[in-house]
PDB file of C-alpha atoms in Angstrom:
ATOM      1  CA  CYS A   1     119.185 136.429 114.362  1.00  0.00           C
ATOM      2  CA  ASN A   2     117.450 133.200 113.355  1.00  0.00           C
ATOM      3  CA  GLU A   3     117.424 129.895 115.819  1.00  0.00           C
ATOM      4  CA  PRO A   4     120.152 127.847 114.775  1.00  0.00           C
ATOM      5  CA  GLU A   5     118.755 125.191 114.178  1.00  0.00           C
ATOM      6  CA  LEU A   6     116.278 126.622 111.300  1.00  0.00           C
ATOM      7  CA  LYS A   7     120.009 128.790 110.019  1.00  0.00           C
ATOM      8  CA  SER A   8     120.328 126.625 107.102  1.00  0.00           C
ATOM      9  CA  LEU A   9     116.769 126.285 106.224  1.00  0.00           C
ATOM     10  CA  ALA A  10     116.852 129.973 105.800  1.00  0.00           C
ATOM     11  CA  ILE A  11     119.617 130.228 103.811  1.00  0.00           C
ATOM     12  CA  GLY A  12     118.534 127.745 101.600  1.00  0.00           C
ATOM     13  CA  ILE A  13     115.009 129.807 100.747  1.00  0.00           C
ATOM     14  CA  HIS A  14     116.631 132.776 100.566  1.00  0.00           C
ATOM     15  CA  THR A  15     119.401 130.340  97.788  1.00  0.00           C
ATOM     16  CA  LEU A  16     116.101 129.142  96.647  1.00  0.00           C
ATOM     17  CA  LEU A  17     114.484 132.695  95.931  1.00  0.00           C
ATOM     18  CA  GLY A  18     117.238 134.494  94.865  1.00  0.00           C
ATOM     19  CA  ARG A  19     117.724 131.864  92.416  1.00  0.00           C
ATOM     20  CA  THR A  20     114.417 131.354  90.692  1.00  0.00           C
ATOM     21  CA  LEU A  21     113.680 135.312  90.774  1.00  0.00           C
ATOM     22  CA  ALA A  22     116.516 136.289  89.619  1.00  0.00           C
ATOM     23  CA  GLY A  23     118.319 134.206  87.504  1.00  0.00           C
ATOM     24  CA  ILE A  24     115.722 132.325  85.543  1.00  0.00           C
ATOM     25  CA  PRO A  25     113.886 135.832  83.881  1.00  0.00           C
ATOM     26  CA  ALA A  26     116.910 137.246  83.223  1.00  0.00           C
ATOM     27  CA  PRO A  27     118.436 135.237  80.706  1.00  0.00           C
ATOM     28  CA  ILE A  28     114.589 136.119  78.857  1.00  0.00           C
ATOM     29  CA  TYR A  29     113.988 140.206  79.549  1.00  0.00           C
ATOM     30  CA  PHE A  30     117.494 140.559  78.114  1.00  0.00           C
ATOM     31  CA  GLY A  31     116.782 138.061  74.759  1.00  0.00           C
ATOM     32  CA  ALA A  32     113.732 140.342  74.242  1.00  0.00           C
ATOM     33  CA  LEU A  33     115.567 143.736  74.892  1.00  0.00           C
ATOM     34  CA  PHE A  34     118.027 142.644  71.868  1.00  0.00           C
ATOM     35  CA  ASP A  35     116.334 141.159  70.032  1.00  0.00           C
ATOM     36  CA  LYS A  36     114.031 144.663  69.470  1.00  0.00           C
ATOM     37  CA  ILE A  37     117.404 146.298  68.409  1.00  0.00           C
ATOM     38  CA  CYS A  38     118.771 144.513  65.829  1.00  0.00           C
ATOM     39  CA  LEU A  39     119.308 146.041  62.752  1.00  0.00           C
ATOM     40  CA  LYS A  40     119.941 143.005  60.374  1.00  0.00           C
ATOM     41  CA  TRP A  41     118.393 139.600  61.227  1.00  0.00           C
ATOM     42  CA  GLY A  42     120.127 136.304  59.155  1.00  0.00           C
ATOM     43  CA  THR A  43     118.440 133.770  57.507  1.00  0.00           C
ATOM     44  CA  SER A  44     118.638 130.589  58.963  1.00  0.00           C
ATOM     45  CA  ARG A  45     118.485 126.965  55.974  1.00  0.00           C
ATOM     46  CA  CYS A  46     114.897 126.720  55.835  1.00  0.00           C
ATOM     47  CA  GLY A  47     113.179 130.241  55.307  1.00  0.00           C
ATOM     48  CA  GLY A  48     112.980 131.526  58.686  1.00  0.00           C
ATOM     49  CA  ARG A  49     114.562 134.377  60.700  1.00  0.00           C
ATOM     50  CA  GLY A  50     118.057 133.194  62.406  1.00  0.00           C
ATOM     51  CA  ALA A  51     120.565 135.107  64.215  1.00  0.00           C
ATOM     52  CA  CYS A  52     120.889 138.685  64.380  1.00  0.00           C
ATOM     53  CA  ARG A  53     123.858 139.570  62.368  1.00  0.00           C
ATOM     54  CA  ILE A  54     124.363 143.728  63.239  1.00  0.00           C
ATOM     55  CA  TYR A  55     122.946 145.712  66.654  1.00  0.00           C
ATOM     56  CA  ASN A  56     122.187 148.866  67.166  1.00  0.00           C
ATOM     57  CA  SER A  57     125.393 149.487  69.650  1.00  0.00           C
ATOM     58  CA  ASP A  58     124.204 153.498  71.167  1.00  0.00           C
ATOM     59  CA  ALA A  59     120.621 151.182  71.546  1.00  0.00           C
ATOM     60  CA  PHE A  60     122.661 148.360  73.102  1.00  0.00           C
ATOM     61  CA  ARG A  61     124.344 150.304  75.559  1.00  0.00           C
ATOM     62  CA  HIS A  62     121.718 151.965  77.024  1.00  0.00           C
ATOM     63  CA  ILE A  63     118.875 149.003  76.941  1.00  0.00           C
ATOM     64  CA  PHE A  64     122.003 147.061  78.874  1.00  0.00           C
ATOM     65  CA  LEU A  65     122.582 149.824  81.201  1.00  0.00           C
ATOM     66  CA  GLY A  66     119.278 150.872  81.481  1.00  0.00           C
ATOM     67  CA  LEU A  67     117.826 147.228  82.736  1.00  0.00           C
ATOM     68  CA  GLN A  68     120.543 146.535  84.885  1.00  0.00           C
ATOM     69  CA  VAL A  69     119.275 149.807  85.950  1.00  0.00           C
ATOM     70  CA  SER A  70     115.902 149.489  86.493  1.00  0.00           C
ATOM     71  CA  MET A  71     116.036 145.670  87.936  1.00  0.00           C
ATOM     72  CA  ARG A  72     118.838 147.150  90.645  1.00  0.00           C
ATOM     73  CA  GLY A  73     116.260 150.273  91.512  1.00  0.00           C
ATOM     74  CA  ALA A  74     112.930 147.623  91.565  1.00  0.00           C
ATOM     75  CA  GLY A  75     114.989 145.203  93.726  1.00  0.00           C
ATOM     76  CA  LEU A  76     116.611 148.484  96.276  1.00  0.00           C
ATOM     77  CA  LEU A  77     112.381 149.360  96.269  1.00  0.00           C
ATOM     78  CA  VAL A  78     111.265 145.740  96.844  1.00  0.00           C
ATOM     79  CA  PHE A  79     114.054 146.120  99.906  1.00  0.00           C
ATOM     80  CA  PHE A  80     112.783 149.453 101.325  1.00  0.00           C
ATOM     81  CA  ILE A  81     108.870 148.387 101.544  1.00  0.00           C
ATOM     82  CA  ILE A  82     110.130 144.906 103.185  1.00  0.00           C
ATOM     83  CA  PHE A  83     111.591 146.593 105.701  1.00  0.00           C
ATOM     84  CA  ALA A  84     109.643 149.245 106.475  1.00  0.00           C
ATOM     85  CA  LEU A  85     106.598 146.715 107.263  1.00  0.00           C
ATOM     86  CA  LEU A  86     108.937 144.672 108.924  1.00  0.00           C
ATOM     87  CA  LYS A  87     110.171 147.787 110.730  1.00  0.00           C
ATOM     88  CA  LYS A  88     106.584 148.786 111.684  1.00  0.00           C
ATOM     89  CA  ARG A  89     105.873 144.809 112.718  1.00  0.00           C
ATOM     90  CA  PHE A  90     109.115 144.132 114.890  1.00  0.00           C
ATOM     91  CA  PRO A  91     109.137 147.151 116.696  1.00  0.00           C
ATOM     92  CA  ALA A  92     113.017 147.421 118.104  1.00  0.00           C
ATOM     93  CA  HIS A  93     113.551 146.798 121.905  1.00  0.00           C
ATOM     94  CA  ILE A  94     116.994 146.895 122.594  1.00  0.00           C
ATOM     95  CA  THR A  95     117.687 145.243 125.799  1.00  0.00           C
ATOM     96  CA  ASN A  96     121.535 146.361 125.593  1.00  0.00           C
ATOM     97  CA  PRO A  97     123.045 148.829 122.945  1.00  0.00           C
ATOM     98  CA  GLY A  98     125.978 148.045 120.732  1.00  0.00           C
ATOM     99  CA  THR A  99     124.969 144.576 121.019  1.00  0.00           C
ATOM    100  CA  ASN A 100     124.608 141.963 118.571  1.00  0.00           C
ATOM    101  CA  CYS A 101     120.535 140.115 119.846  1.00  0.00           C
ATOM    102  CA  GLY A 102     121.172 141.910 122.877  1.00  0.00           C
ATOM    103  CA  THR A 103     123.027 138.617 124.624  1.00  0.00           C
ATOM    104  CA  GLU A 104     126.659 139.394 123.316  1.00  0.00           C
ATOM    105  CA  MET A 105     127.532 141.826 126.460  1.00  0.00           C
ATOM    106  CA  MET A 106     125.739 140.450 129.389  1.00  0.00           C
ATOM    107  CA  SER A 107     126.772 138.903 131.946  1.00  0.00           C
ATOM    108  CA  GLU A 108     127.026 134.897 132.397  1.00  0.00           C
ATOM    109  CA  GLN A 109     124.116 135.220 135.600  1.00  0.00           C
ATOM    110  CA  ASP A 110     121.812 137.012 133.087  1.00  0.00           C
ATOM    111  CA  LYS A 111     122.883 135.010 130.580  1.00  0.00           C
ATOM    112  CA  ASP A 112     121.712 132.179 132.100  1.00  0.00           C
ATOM    113  CA  GLN A 113     118.805 133.544 133.526  1.00  0.00           C
ATOM    114  CA  LYS A 114     117.774 134.495 129.739  1.00  0.00           C
ATOM    115  CA  SER A 115     117.686 130.970 127.985  1.00  0.00           C
ATOM    116  CA  ASP A 116     117.185 127.506 130.022  1.00  0.00           C
ATOM    117  CA  ASN A 117     118.179 125.273 127.608  1.00  0.00           C
ATOM    118  CA  GLY A 118     118.893 122.307 129.498  1.00  0.00           C
ATOM    119  CA  ASP A 119     122.394 122.639 129.552  1.00  0.00           C
ATOM    120  CA  LEU A 120     123.642 120.533 132.630  1.00  0.00           C
ATOM    121  CA  THR A 121     126.284 122.233 133.914  1.00  0.00           C
ATOM    122  CA  VAL A 122     127.831 123.672 136.621  1.00  0.00           C
ATOM    123  CA  LYS A 123     127.860 127.397 136.411  1.00  0.00           C
ATOM    124  CA  THR A 124     130.562 129.211 140.011  1.00  0.00           C
ATOM    125  CA  THR A 125     131.459 132.316 140.500  1.00  0.00           C
ATOM    126  CA  ASN A 126     134.428 131.165 142.487  1.00  0.00           C
ATOM    127  CA  SER A 127     136.797 131.144 138.987  1.00  0.00           C
ATOM    128  CA  ASP A 128     140.227 130.079 141.391  1.00  0.00           C
ATOM    129  CA  PRO A 129     140.913 126.965 140.362  1.00  0.00           C
ATOM    130  CA  ASP A 130     142.825 125.909 143.556  1.00  0.00           C
ATOM    131  CA  LYS A 131     139.662 126.591 145.098  1.00  0.00           C
ATOM    132  CA  GLU A 132     137.938 124.258 143.401  1.00  0.00           C
ATOM    133  CA  SER A 133     136.715 121.080 144.551  1.00  0.00           C
ATOM    134  CA  ASN A 134     136.553 118.321 142.905  1.00  0.00           C
ATOM    135  CA  ALA A 135     133.692 116.538 143.785  1.00  0.00           C
TER     136      ALA A 135
END
């Protein structure tokens, strides 16, 4: 239920945080853990450590899936903590049960009274086009 003017900003901030917190560190986590399960390292031309030649397959499976599950679990834990804090801070105030933001099932008169957005249209109570005047 963001305000329409702030909806694109909210989506942009969500995307920025998602890319920053998930996309950048993930290769670092996986690379560090994959380096730990290497059985045979190659050598580079200058004598330093090269690429891994043989991985421990059983450990690879556990590390790969374990890291994914732990990161997903940490994300869900943070989500539920934030959700609980927001629920305490903003208690649910249901005006019309079963509606989104409480305005979809409202009558037109209630909507007009609830939002004064500077709309200059005239609301008529008579919906018969033959009886309307063209003044």
